[in-house]
Coordinates of N, CA and C and ligand atoms in Angstrom, one line a residue:
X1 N -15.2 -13.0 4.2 CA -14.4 -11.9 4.8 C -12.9 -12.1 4.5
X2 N -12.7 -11.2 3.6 CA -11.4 -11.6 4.0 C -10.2 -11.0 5.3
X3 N -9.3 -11.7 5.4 CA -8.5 -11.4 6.9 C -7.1 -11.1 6.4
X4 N -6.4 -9.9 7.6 CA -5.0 -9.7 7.5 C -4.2 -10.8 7.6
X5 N -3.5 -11.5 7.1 CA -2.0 -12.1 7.6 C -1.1 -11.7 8.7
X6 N -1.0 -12.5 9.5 CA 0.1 -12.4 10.6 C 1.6 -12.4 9.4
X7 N 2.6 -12.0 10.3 CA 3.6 -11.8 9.5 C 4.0 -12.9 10.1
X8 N 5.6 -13.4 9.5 CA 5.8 -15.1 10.0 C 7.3 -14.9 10.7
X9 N 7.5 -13.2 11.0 CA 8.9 -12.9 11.7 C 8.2 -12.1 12.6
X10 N 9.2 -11.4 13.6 CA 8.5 -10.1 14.1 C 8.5 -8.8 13.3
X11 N 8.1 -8.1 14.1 CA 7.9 -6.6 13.3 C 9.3 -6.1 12.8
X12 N 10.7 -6.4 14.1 CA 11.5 -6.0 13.8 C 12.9 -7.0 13.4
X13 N 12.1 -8.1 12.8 CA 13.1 -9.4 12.6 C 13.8 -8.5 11.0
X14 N 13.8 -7.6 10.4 CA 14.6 -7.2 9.8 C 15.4 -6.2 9.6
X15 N 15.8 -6.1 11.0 CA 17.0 -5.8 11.3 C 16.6 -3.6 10.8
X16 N 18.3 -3.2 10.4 CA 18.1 -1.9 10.0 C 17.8 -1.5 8.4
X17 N 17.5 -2.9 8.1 CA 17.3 -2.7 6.5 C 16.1 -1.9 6.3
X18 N 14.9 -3.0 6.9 CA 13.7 -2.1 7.0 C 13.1 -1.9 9.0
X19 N 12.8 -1.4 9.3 CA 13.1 -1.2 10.8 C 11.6 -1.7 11.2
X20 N 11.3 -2.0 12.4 CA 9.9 -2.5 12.8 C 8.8 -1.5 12.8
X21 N 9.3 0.1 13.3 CA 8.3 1.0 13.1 C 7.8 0.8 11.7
X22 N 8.9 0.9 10.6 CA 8.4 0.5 9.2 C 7.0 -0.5 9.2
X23 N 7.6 -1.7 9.8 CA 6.9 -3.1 9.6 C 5.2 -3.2 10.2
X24 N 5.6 -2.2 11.4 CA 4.4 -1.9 12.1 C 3.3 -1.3 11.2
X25 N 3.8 -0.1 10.9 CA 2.6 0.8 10.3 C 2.2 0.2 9.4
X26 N 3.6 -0.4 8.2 CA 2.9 -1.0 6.9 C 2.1 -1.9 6.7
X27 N 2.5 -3.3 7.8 CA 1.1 -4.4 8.0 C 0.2 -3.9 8.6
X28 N -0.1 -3.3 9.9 CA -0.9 -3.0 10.7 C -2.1 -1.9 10.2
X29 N -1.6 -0.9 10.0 CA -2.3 0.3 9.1 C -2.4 0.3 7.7
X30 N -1.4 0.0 7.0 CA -1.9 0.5 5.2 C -2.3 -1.0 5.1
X31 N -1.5 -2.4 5.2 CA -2.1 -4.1 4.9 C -3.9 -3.8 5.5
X32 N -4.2 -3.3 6.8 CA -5.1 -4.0 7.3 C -6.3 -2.5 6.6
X33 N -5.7 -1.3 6.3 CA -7.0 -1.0 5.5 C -7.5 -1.2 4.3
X34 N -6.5 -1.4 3.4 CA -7.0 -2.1 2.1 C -8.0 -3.5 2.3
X35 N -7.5 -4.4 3.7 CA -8.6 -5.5 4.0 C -9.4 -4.8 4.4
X36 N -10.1 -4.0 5.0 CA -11.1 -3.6 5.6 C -12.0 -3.2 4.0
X37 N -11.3 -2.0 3.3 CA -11.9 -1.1 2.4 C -12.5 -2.5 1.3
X38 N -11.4 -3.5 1.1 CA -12.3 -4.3 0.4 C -13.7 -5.2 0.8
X39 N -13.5 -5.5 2.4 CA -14.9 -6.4 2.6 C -15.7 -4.8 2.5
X40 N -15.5 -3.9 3.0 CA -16.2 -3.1 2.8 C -17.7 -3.1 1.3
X41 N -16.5 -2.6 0.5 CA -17.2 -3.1 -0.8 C -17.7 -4.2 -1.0
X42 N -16.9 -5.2 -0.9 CA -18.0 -6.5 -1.6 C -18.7 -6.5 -0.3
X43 N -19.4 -6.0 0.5 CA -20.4 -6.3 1.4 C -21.6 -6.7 0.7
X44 N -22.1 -7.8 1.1 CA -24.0 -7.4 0.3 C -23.2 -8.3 -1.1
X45 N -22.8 -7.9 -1.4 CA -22.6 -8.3 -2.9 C -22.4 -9.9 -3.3
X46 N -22.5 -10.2 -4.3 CA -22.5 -12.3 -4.9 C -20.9 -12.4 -4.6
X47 N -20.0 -11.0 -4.5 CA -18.2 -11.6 -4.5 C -17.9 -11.8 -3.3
X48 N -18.4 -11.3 -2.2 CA -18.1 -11.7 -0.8 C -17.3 -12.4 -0.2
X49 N -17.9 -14.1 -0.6 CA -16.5 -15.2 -0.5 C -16.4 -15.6 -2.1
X50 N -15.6 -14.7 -3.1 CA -15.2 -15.4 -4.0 C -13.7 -15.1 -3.9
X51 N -12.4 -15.8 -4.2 CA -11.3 -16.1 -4.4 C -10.9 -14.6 -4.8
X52 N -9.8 -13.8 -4.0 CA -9.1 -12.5 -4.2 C -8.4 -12.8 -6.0
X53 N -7.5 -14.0 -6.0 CA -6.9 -14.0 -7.1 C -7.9 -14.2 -8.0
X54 N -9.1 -14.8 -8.0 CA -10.0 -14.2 -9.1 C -10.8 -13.6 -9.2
X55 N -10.9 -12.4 -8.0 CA -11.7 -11.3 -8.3 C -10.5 -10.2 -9.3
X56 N -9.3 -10.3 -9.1 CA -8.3 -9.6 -9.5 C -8.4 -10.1 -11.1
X57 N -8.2 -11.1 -11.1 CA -8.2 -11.9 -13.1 C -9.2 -11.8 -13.8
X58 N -10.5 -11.4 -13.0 CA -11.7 -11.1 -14.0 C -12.1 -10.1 -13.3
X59 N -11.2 -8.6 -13.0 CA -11.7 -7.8 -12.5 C -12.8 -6.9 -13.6
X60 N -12.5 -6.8 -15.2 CA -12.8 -6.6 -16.3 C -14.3 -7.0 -15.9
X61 N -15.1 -8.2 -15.3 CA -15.9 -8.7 -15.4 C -16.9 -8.3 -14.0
X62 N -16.6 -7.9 -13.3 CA -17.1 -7.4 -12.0 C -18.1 -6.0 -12.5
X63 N -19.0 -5.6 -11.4 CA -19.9 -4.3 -11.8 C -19.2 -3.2 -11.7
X64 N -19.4 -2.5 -12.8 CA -18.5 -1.1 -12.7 C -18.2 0.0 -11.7
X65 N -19.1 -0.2 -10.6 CA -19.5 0.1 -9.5 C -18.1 -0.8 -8.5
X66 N -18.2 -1.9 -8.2 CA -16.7 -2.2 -7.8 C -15.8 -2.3 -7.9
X67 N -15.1 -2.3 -9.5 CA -14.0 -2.3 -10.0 C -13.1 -1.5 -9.8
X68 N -13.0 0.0 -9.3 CA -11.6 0.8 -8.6 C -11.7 0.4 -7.1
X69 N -12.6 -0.2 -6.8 CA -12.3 -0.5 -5.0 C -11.8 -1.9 -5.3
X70 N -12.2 -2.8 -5.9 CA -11.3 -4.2 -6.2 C -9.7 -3.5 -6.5
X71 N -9.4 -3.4 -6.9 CA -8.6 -2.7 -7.9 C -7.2 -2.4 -6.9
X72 N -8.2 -1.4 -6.5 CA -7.5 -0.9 -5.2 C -6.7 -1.3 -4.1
X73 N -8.0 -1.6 -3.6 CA -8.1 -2.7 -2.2 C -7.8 -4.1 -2.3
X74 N -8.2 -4.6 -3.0 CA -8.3 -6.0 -3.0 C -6.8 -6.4 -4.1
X75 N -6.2 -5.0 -4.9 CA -4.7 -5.9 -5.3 C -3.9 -5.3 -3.8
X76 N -4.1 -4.0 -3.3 CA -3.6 -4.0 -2.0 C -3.3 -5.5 -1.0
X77 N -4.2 -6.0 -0.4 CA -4.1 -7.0 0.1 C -3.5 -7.9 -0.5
X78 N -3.8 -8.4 -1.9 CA -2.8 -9.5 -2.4 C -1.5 -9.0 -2.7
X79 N -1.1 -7.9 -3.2 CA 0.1 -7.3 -3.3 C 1.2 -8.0 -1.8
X80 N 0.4 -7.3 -0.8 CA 1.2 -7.1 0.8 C 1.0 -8.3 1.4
X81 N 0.3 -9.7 0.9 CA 0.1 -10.7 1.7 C 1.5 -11.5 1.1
X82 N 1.7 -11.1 -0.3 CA 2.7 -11.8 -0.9 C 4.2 -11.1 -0.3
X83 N 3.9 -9.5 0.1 CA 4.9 -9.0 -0.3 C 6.0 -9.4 0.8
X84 N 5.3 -9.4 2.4 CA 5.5 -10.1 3.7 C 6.3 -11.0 3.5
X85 N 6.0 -12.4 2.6 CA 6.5 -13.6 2.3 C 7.7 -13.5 1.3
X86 N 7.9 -12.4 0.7 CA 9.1 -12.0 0.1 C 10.1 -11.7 0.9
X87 N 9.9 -11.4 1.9 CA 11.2 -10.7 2.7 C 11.4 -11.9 4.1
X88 N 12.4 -11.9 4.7 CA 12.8 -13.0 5.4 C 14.2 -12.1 6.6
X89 N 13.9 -12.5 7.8 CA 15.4 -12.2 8.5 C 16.2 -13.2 7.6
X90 N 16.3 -14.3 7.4 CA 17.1 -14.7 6.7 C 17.3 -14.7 5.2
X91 N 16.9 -14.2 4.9 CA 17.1 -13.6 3.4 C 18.6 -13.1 2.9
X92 N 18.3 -12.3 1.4 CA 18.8 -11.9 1.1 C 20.2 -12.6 0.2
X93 N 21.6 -12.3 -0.1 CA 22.3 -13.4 -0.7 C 21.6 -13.7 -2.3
X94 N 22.3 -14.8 -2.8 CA 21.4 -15.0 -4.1 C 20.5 -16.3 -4.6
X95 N 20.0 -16.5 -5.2 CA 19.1 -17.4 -5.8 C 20.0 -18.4 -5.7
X96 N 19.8 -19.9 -5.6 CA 20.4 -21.2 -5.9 C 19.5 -22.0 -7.0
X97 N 20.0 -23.0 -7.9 CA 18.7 -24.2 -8.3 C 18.5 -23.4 -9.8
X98 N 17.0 -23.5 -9.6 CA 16.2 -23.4 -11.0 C 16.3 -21.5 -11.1
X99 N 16.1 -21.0 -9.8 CA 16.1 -19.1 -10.3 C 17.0 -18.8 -10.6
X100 N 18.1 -19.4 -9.8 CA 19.7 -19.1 -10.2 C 20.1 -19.1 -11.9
X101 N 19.5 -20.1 -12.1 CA 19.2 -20.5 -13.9 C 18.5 -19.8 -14.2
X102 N 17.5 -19.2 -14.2 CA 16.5 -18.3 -15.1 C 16.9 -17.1 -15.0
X103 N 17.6 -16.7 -13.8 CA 18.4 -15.0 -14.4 C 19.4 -15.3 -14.7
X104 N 20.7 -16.0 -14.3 CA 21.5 -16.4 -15.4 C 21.4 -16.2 -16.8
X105 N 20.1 -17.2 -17.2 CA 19.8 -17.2 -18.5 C 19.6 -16.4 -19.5
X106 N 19.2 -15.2 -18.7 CA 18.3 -14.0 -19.0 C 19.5 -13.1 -19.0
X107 N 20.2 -12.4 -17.8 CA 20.5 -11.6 -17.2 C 22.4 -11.6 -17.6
X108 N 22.6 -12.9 -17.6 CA 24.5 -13.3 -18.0 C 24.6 -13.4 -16.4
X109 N 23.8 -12.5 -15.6 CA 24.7 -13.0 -14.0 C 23.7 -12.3 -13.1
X110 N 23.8 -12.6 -12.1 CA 22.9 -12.4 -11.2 C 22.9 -10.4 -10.7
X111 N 23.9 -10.3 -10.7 CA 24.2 -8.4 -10.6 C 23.3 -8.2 -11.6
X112 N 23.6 -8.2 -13.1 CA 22.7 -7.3 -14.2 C 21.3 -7.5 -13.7
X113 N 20.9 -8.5 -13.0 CA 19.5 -8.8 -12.8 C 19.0 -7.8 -11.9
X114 N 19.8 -7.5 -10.9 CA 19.8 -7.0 -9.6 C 19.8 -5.2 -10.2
X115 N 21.0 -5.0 -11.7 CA 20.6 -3.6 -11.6 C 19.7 -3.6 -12.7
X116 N 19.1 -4.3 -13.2 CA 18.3 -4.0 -14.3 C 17.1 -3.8 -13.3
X117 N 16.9 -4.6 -11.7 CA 15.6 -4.7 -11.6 C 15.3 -3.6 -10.6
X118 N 16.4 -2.9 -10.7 CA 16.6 -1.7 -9.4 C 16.3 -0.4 -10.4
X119 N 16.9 -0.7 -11.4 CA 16.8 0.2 -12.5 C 15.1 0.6 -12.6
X120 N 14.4 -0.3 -12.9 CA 13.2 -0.5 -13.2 C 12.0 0.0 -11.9
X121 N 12.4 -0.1 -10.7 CA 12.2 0.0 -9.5 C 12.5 1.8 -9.1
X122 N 13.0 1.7 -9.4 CA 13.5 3.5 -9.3 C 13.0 4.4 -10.6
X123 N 12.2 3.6 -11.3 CA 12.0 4.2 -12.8 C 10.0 4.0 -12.5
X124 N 10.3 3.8 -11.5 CA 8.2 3.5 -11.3 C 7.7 5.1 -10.9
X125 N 6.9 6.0 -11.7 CA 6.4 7.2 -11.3 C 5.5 7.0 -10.0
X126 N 5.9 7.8 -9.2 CA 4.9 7.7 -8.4 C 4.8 6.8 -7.6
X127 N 3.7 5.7 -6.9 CA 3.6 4.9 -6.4 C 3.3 3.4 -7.2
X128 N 3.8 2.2 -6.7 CA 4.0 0.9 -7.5 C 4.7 0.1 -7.3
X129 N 4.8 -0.9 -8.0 CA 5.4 -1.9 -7.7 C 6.3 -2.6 -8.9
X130 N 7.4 -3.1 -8.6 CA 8.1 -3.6 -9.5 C 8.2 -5.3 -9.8
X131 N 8.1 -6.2 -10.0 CA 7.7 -7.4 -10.6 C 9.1 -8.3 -11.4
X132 N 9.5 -9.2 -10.6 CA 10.0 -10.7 -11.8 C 9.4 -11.6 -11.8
X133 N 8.6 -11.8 -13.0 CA 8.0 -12.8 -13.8 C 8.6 -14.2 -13.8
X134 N 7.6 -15.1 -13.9 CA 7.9 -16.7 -14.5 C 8.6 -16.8 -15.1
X135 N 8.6 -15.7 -16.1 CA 10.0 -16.1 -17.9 C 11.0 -14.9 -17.4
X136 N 11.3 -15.1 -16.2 CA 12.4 -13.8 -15.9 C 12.0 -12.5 -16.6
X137 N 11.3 -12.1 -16.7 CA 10.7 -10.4 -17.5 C 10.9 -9.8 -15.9
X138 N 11.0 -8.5 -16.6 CA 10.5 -7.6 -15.1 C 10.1 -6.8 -15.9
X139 N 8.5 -6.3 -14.7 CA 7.6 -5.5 -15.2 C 7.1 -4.5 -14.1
X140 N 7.0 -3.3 -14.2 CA 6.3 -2.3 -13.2 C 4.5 -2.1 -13.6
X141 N 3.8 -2.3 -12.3 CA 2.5 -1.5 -11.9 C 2.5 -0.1 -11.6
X142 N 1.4 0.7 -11.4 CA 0.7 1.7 -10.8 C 0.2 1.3 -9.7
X143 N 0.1 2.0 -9.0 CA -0.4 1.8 -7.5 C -0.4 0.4 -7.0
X144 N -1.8 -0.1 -6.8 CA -1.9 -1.3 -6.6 C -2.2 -2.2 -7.4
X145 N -2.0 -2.0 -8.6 CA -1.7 -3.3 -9.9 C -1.0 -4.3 -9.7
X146 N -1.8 -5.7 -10.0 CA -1.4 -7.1 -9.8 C -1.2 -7.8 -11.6
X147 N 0.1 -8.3 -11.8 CA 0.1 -8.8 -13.3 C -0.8 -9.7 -13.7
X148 N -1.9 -10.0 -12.5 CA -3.0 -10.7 -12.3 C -3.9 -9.7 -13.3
X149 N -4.2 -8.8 -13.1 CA -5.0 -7.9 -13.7 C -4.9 -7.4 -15.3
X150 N -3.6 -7.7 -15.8 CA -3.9 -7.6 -17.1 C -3.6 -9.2 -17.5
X151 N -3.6 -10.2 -16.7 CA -4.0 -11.5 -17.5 C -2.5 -12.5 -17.6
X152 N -1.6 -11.8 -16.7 CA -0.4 -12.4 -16.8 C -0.7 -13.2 -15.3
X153 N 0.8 -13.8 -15.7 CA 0.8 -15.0 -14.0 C 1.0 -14.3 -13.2
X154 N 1.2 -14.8 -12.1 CA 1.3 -14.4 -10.6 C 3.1 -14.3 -10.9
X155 N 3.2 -12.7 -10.2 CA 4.4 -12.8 -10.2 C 5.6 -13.7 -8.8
X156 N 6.9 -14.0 -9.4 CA 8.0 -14.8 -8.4 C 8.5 -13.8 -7.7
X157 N 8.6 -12.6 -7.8 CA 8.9 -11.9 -6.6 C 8.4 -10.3 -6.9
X158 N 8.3 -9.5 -5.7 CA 7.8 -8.2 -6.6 C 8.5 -7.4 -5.5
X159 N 8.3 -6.1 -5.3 CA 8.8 -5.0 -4.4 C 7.9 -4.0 -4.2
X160 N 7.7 -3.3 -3.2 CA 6.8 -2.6 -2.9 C 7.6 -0.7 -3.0
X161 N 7.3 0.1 -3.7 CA 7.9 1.3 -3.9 C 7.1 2.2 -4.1
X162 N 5.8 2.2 -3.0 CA 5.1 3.5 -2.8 C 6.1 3.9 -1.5
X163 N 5.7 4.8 -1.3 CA 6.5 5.8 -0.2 C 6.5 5.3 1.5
X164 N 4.6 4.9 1.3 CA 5.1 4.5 2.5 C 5.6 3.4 3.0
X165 N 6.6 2.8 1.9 CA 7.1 1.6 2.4 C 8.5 1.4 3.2
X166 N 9.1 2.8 2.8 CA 10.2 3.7 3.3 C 10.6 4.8 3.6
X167 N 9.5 5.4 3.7 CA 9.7 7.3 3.8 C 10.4 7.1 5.5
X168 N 10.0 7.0 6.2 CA 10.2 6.2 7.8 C 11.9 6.1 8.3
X169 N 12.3 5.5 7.4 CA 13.8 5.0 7.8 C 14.6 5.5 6.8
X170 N 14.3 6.0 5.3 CA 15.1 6.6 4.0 C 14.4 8.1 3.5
X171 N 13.5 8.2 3.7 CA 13.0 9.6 3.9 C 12.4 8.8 2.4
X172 N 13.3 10.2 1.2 CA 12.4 10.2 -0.1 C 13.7 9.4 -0.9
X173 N 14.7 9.3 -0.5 CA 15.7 8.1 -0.9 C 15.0 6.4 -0.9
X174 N 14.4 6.5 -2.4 CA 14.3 4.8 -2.5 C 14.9 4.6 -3.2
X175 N 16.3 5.0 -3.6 CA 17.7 4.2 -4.1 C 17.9 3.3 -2.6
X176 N 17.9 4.1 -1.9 CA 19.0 3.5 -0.7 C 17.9 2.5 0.0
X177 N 16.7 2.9 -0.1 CA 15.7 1.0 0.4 C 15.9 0.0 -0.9
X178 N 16.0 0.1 -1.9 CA 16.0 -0.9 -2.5 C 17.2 -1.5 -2.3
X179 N 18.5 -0.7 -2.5 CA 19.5 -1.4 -2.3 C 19.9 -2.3 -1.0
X180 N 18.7 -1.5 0.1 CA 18.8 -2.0 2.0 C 17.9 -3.5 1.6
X181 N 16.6 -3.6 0.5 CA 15.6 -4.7 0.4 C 17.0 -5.8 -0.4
X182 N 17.2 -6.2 -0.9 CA 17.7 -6.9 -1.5 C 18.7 -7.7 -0.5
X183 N 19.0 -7.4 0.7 CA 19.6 -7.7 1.6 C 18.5 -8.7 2.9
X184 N 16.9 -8.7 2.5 CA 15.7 -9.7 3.1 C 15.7 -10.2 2.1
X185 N 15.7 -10.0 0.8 CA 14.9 -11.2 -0.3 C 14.6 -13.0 0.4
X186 N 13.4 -13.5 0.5 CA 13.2 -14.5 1.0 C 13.6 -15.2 -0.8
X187 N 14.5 -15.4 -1.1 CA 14.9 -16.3 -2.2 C 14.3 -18.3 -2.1
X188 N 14.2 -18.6 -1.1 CA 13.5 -20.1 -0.8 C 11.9 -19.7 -1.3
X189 N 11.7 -18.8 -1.1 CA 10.1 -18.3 -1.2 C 9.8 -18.6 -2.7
X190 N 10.7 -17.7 -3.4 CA 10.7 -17.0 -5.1 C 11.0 -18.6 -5.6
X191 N 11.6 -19.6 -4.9 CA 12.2 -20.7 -5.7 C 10.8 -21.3 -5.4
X192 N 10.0 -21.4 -4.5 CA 9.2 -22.4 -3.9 C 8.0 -22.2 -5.3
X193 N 7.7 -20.6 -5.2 CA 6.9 -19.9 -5.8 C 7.0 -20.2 -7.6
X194 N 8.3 -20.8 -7.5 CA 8.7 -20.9 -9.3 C 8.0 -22.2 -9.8
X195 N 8.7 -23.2 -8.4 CA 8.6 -24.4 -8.4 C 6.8 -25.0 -9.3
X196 N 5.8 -24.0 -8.3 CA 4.2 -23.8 -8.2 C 4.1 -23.1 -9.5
X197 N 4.7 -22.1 -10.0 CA 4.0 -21.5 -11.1 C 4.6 -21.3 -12.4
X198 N 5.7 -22.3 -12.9 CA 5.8 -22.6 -14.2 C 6.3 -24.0 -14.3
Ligands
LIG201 MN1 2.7 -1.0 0.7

């Protein structure tokens, strides 16, 4: 079975960026039905207790019969279990250490990084998610796509830009949430997370 995650602030530990009604609906209602929708599915089935991150990596390999509910549901939940741990009351500010160096590297400075990846975030049709990679790349999903799923690493930080992550407090303005998210970035998280995966 798998279970929702408690968040590790309160609902409204961030402040007016994203507001607790936000925090509420989005863990509580959209996090906890994607968990449902997926034990749903694998009920009965050999995937039951097998590892989310590799039901996601060998989704390709699963019965055709579960593969849009995996897909679905089950990058849902890893999406939002990570995405929680991305954002911090104390957040926000910039990278220090090793990420500080990998957008540097990439990017000449930490702004270009910031509008390249806003750029890319505002350039997602529809619903999705936006993605910085281990080799500093940024890359956008569809819906609930994990870079798990076409065979790439786990991404170091990602963003969540379906609607109902912000319709609540920005209406249909996700210029003005992303520019409000960047102000939680749990940056110790994305370092911790770099540290683990390259
Ligand atoms: Mn969401």
């Amino acid at each position: 079975m798998h279970t929702l995650p408690d968040l590790s602030y309160a609902y409204d530990a961030l402040g007016d960026y994203i507001s607790g009604d936000i925090m509420k609906l989005h863990h509580d209602k959209h996090h906890q039905g994607y968990v449902d929708k997926l034990n749903k599915a694998l009920e009965g089935s050999e995937y039951q207790s097998s590892d989310l991150g590799t039901l996601l990596t060998d989704l390709d390999t699963l019965p055709a019969g579960l593969q849009t509910a995996v897909r679905n549901n089950g990058g849902g939940h890893y999406n939002h279990t990570l995405f929680w741990q991305w954002m911090s009351p104390d957040g926000g500010g910039e990278p220090t250490g090793d990420v500080a160096d990998l957008i540097n590297t990439k990017y000449g400075s930490f702004q270009n990084f910031v509008d390249e990846f806003t750029t890319q975030s505002l350039g997602v049709f529809g619903s999705g998610w936006c993605w910085l990679m281990p080799d500093a790349s940024i890359t956008t999903s569809p819906n609930q796509d994990s870079p798990l799923m076409s065979g790439g690493p786990e991404p170091l930080l990602g963003l969540d830009v379906w609607e109902h992550a912000y319709y609540l407090d920005y209406k249909n303005k996700r210029d003005d949430y992303v520019a409000a998210w960047w102000n939680v970035v749990n940056w110790d998280y994305v370092a911790e997370r770099y540290r683990t995966l390259s």
